[in-house]
XYZ file of C-alpha atoms in Angstrom:
235
model
C 123.809 72.013 123.188
C 125.916 71.671 126.311
C 124.840 69.126 128.899
C 126.026 71.542 131.611
C 123.293 73.976 132.531
C 124.949 75.700 135.489
C 128.407 77.049 136.125
C 130.757 76.414 139.067
C 130.333 78.096 142.429
C 131.442 81.726 142.337
C 132.178 84.493 144.846
C 128.472 85.341 144.925
C 127.746 81.838 146.215
C 129.841 82.584 149.314
C 128.642 86.129 150.021
C 125.822 87.000 152.388
C 124.255 89.694 154.514
C 122.800 88.135 157.648
C 119.132 88.964 158.173
C 117.475 89.661 161.508
C 114.606 87.838 163.130
C 113.745 85.075 165.570
C 113.537 81.589 164.049
C 110.446 79.629 165.024
C 111.422 76.177 163.790
C 113.252 73.382 165.510
C 116.131 71.022 164.894
C 115.259 67.380 164.321
C 116.947 64.372 162.744
C 115.589 62.506 159.746
C 117.380 59.339 158.613
C 120.414 60.385 160.606
C 120.620 63.800 158.938
C 120.187 67.095 160.867
C 117.051 68.840 159.636
C 115.331 72.171 160.230
C 111.588 71.729 160.737
C 109.122 74.611 160.405
C 105.440 73.888 160.916
C 102.338 75.983 160.235
C 100.260 77.304 163.101
C 97.018 76.440 161.322
C 96.021 73.528 159.066
C 96.315 74.025 155.319
C 93.293 75.753 153.783
C 92.929 72.897 151.295
C 92.702 70.399 154.134
C 95.661 68.468 152.698
C 99.067 68.895 154.299
C 101.830 70.035 151.966
C 105.466 69.373 152.847
C 108.207 71.464 151.258
C 111.645 69.898 150.948
C 114.125 72.750 151.367
C 117.558 72.339 149.778
C 119.752 75.171 151.027
C 122.674 77.050 149.575
C 126.169 76.618 151.045
C 125.167 78.464 154.212
C 122.907 75.593 155.246
C 119.306 75.358 156.521
C 120.247 76.543 160.019
C 121.692 79.851 158.805
C 119.447 82.665 160.052
C 118.404 83.724 156.534
C 117.417 80.187 155.604
C 115.523 79.669 158.849
C 113.508 82.819 158.259
C 112.666 81.785 154.691
C 111.519 78.362 155.863
C 109.496 79.998 158.638
C 107.857 82.210 156.017
C 106.746 79.181 154.037
C 105.379 77.703 157.266
C 103.465 80.918 157.966
C 101.718 80.366 154.633
C 100.442 76.940 155.663
C 103.271 74.633 154.617
C 105.316 72.176 156.639
C 108.996 72.648 155.772
C 111.954 70.309 156.219
C 115.445 71.606 155.447
C 118.209 69.048 155.056
C 121.634 69.845 156.499
C 123.839 67.950 154.080
C 126.743 69.911 155.568
C 126.265 68.131 158.914
C 126.941 71.230 161.004
C 129.775 72.455 158.797
C 128.280 75.222 156.604
C 130.616 77.457 154.667
C 130.225 80.572 156.793
C 132.078 78.876 159.654
C 135.203 78.985 157.483
C 135.063 82.152 155.402
C 137.227 84.162 157.810
C 139.830 81.439 158.217
C 143.168 82.051 156.453
C 143.872 79.488 153.771
C 140.333 78.134 153.605
C 140.025 76.042 150.445
C 136.536 76.391 149.027
C 137.063 73.667 146.433
C 138.024 71.075 149.033
C 135.103 72.050 151.254
C 132.711 71.908 148.322
C 133.968 68.496 147.175
C 133.472 67.097 150.667
C 130.000 68.626 150.887
C 128.942 67.278 147.502
C 129.914 63.772 148.563
C 128.004 64.173 151.821
C 124.931 65.374 149.952
C 125.191 62.575 147.405
C 125.159 60.027 150.217
C 122.566 61.673 152.456
C 119.884 63.121 150.168
C 118.365 59.794 148.973
C 118.056 58.302 152.459
C 116.803 61.631 153.831
C 114.093 61.844 151.164
C 113.016 58.303 152.029
C 112.978 59.320 155.689
C 110.775 62.321 154.926
C 108.308 60.067 153.104
C 108.308 57.653 156.022
C 107.770 60.485 158.501
C 104.898 62.226 156.707
C 103.400 59.368 154.726
C 101.581 59.291 151.413
C 98.480 61.295 152.293
C 100.326 64.597 151.918
C 101.569 66.602 148.964
C 105.282 67.231 148.480
C 107.042 70.180 146.867
C 110.724 71.120 146.701
C 112.735 74.316 146.553
C 116.477 74.722 146.178
C 118.909 77.610 146.161
C 122.380 77.575 144.567
C 124.092 74.415 145.911
C 120.657 72.921 146.591
C 119.090 73.418 143.160
C 120.294 70.119 141.618
C 118.580 68.140 144.370
C 115.232 69.652 143.427
C 115.629 68.148 139.967
C 116.783 64.878 141.498
C 113.628 64.613 143.593
C 111.433 65.912 140.764
C 112.565 62.973 138.654
C 110.718 60.688 141.071
C 106.969 60.362 141.620
C 107.190 62.013 145.034
C 106.743 65.654 144.077
C 103.267 67.100 143.555
C 104.519 70.416 142.191
C 106.606 69.259 139.212
C 106.076 72.442 137.173
C 109.223 74.537 137.517
C 109.666 78.086 138.750
C 113.033 79.777 138.220
C 113.831 82.961 140.160
C 116.916 84.336 138.454
C 119.300 87.236 138.912
C 120.388 89.547 136.129
C 124.001 89.136 137.255
C 124.658 85.435 137.690
C 127.814 83.682 136.535
C 126.586 80.424 138.086
C 123.442 80.455 135.921
C 124.156 83.006 133.174
C 121.712 84.094 130.501
C 122.975 81.652 127.798
C 122.417 78.696 130.154
C 119.048 80.079 131.178
C 117.986 80.283 127.529
C 119.124 76.710 126.919
C 116.947 75.577 129.811
C 114.010 77.498 128.359
C 114.539 75.850 124.967
C 114.513 72.413 126.614
C 111.341 73.175 128.550
C 109.600 74.501 125.448
C 110.595 71.392 123.505
C 109.226 69.182 126.282
C 106.059 71.287 126.523
C 106.709 71.625 130.254
C 104.933 73.997 132.604
C 107.428 76.580 133.797
C 107.868 80.193 134.876
C 110.996 82.370 134.774
C 111.414 85.464 136.946
C 114.424 87.618 136.031
C 115.268 90.298 138.581
C 117.349 93.252 137.422
C 119.877 94.917 139.679
C 120.617 91.850 141.807
C 123.245 89.109 141.848
C 123.213 85.360 142.380
C 122.053 84.553 145.901
C 119.580 87.426 146.186
C 116.701 85.077 147.032
C 118.104 84.217 150.440
C 121.137 86.437 150.999
C 120.319 89.846 149.547
C 120.902 92.995 151.583
C 117.571 94.050 153.168
C 118.912 97.600 153.497
C 119.039 97.914 149.695
C 115.510 98.393 148.369
C 116.090 96.616 145.065
C 117.580 93.571 146.777
C 114.951 93.491 149.521
C 112.063 93.690 147.053
C 113.560 91.033 144.779
C 114.130 88.673 147.685
C 110.621 89.157 149.036
C 109.003 88.894 145.610
C 110.974 85.737 144.901
C 109.645 84.092 148.049
C 106.083 85.319 147.466
C 106.225 83.763 144.006
C 107.434 80.473 145.461
C 104.475 80.367 147.826
C 102.028 81.281 145.071
C 103.470 78.613 142.791
C 103.188 75.914 145.428
C 99.645 76.930 146.305
C 98.632 76.944 142.660
C 99.693 73.356 142.101
C 98.724 71.843 145.439
C 95.399 73.488 146.270
C 93.315 71.736 143.609
C 92.377 68.088 143.202
């Protein structure tokens, strides 16, 4: 079995339809890293604050689509912190530039993330303390950092939810089935959603004017919220 469970970044990773709305969060700095912060208007129903660590795709946590997703989580009672491991240099600032080299940009960004994620996670723990519950969500570029944090004792919601696209060369069906085999072998708690008619990136960058893409995106995010609530509302 291959040790690689995801493919390289593809065209779908760099394609987006900008969504419309007014972000409600704010920009802060945690451990020297720019961060999007979205906070709930009312205390959590369980009485225990839950903080979601948001690991964005290559468009970054300050991209309008990402801000609106984080705001949605906040509207459901969660505090959300989105790390900007691109340090103000997300990919969409370059896509229209002639000669833009995605591979070079990605390599730089991976190194930045490698250096910044650990200290940022420590900063989040210092900021919110130990009397809260922590969850993590990641899209595309950000997915590996969810597993990185899940390997620690920080995350309350270790069970894994995968929201997957039918058409996905970055996480194709053979890789997805390998992951399922591993989870079954480990007797892990997991849930796979497979959405037909959509491509990689639908969860944050789908076209809201296309009903199939809009529904898949919204259902993906509803499932995320339900998953987090399921594993943080008890005990």
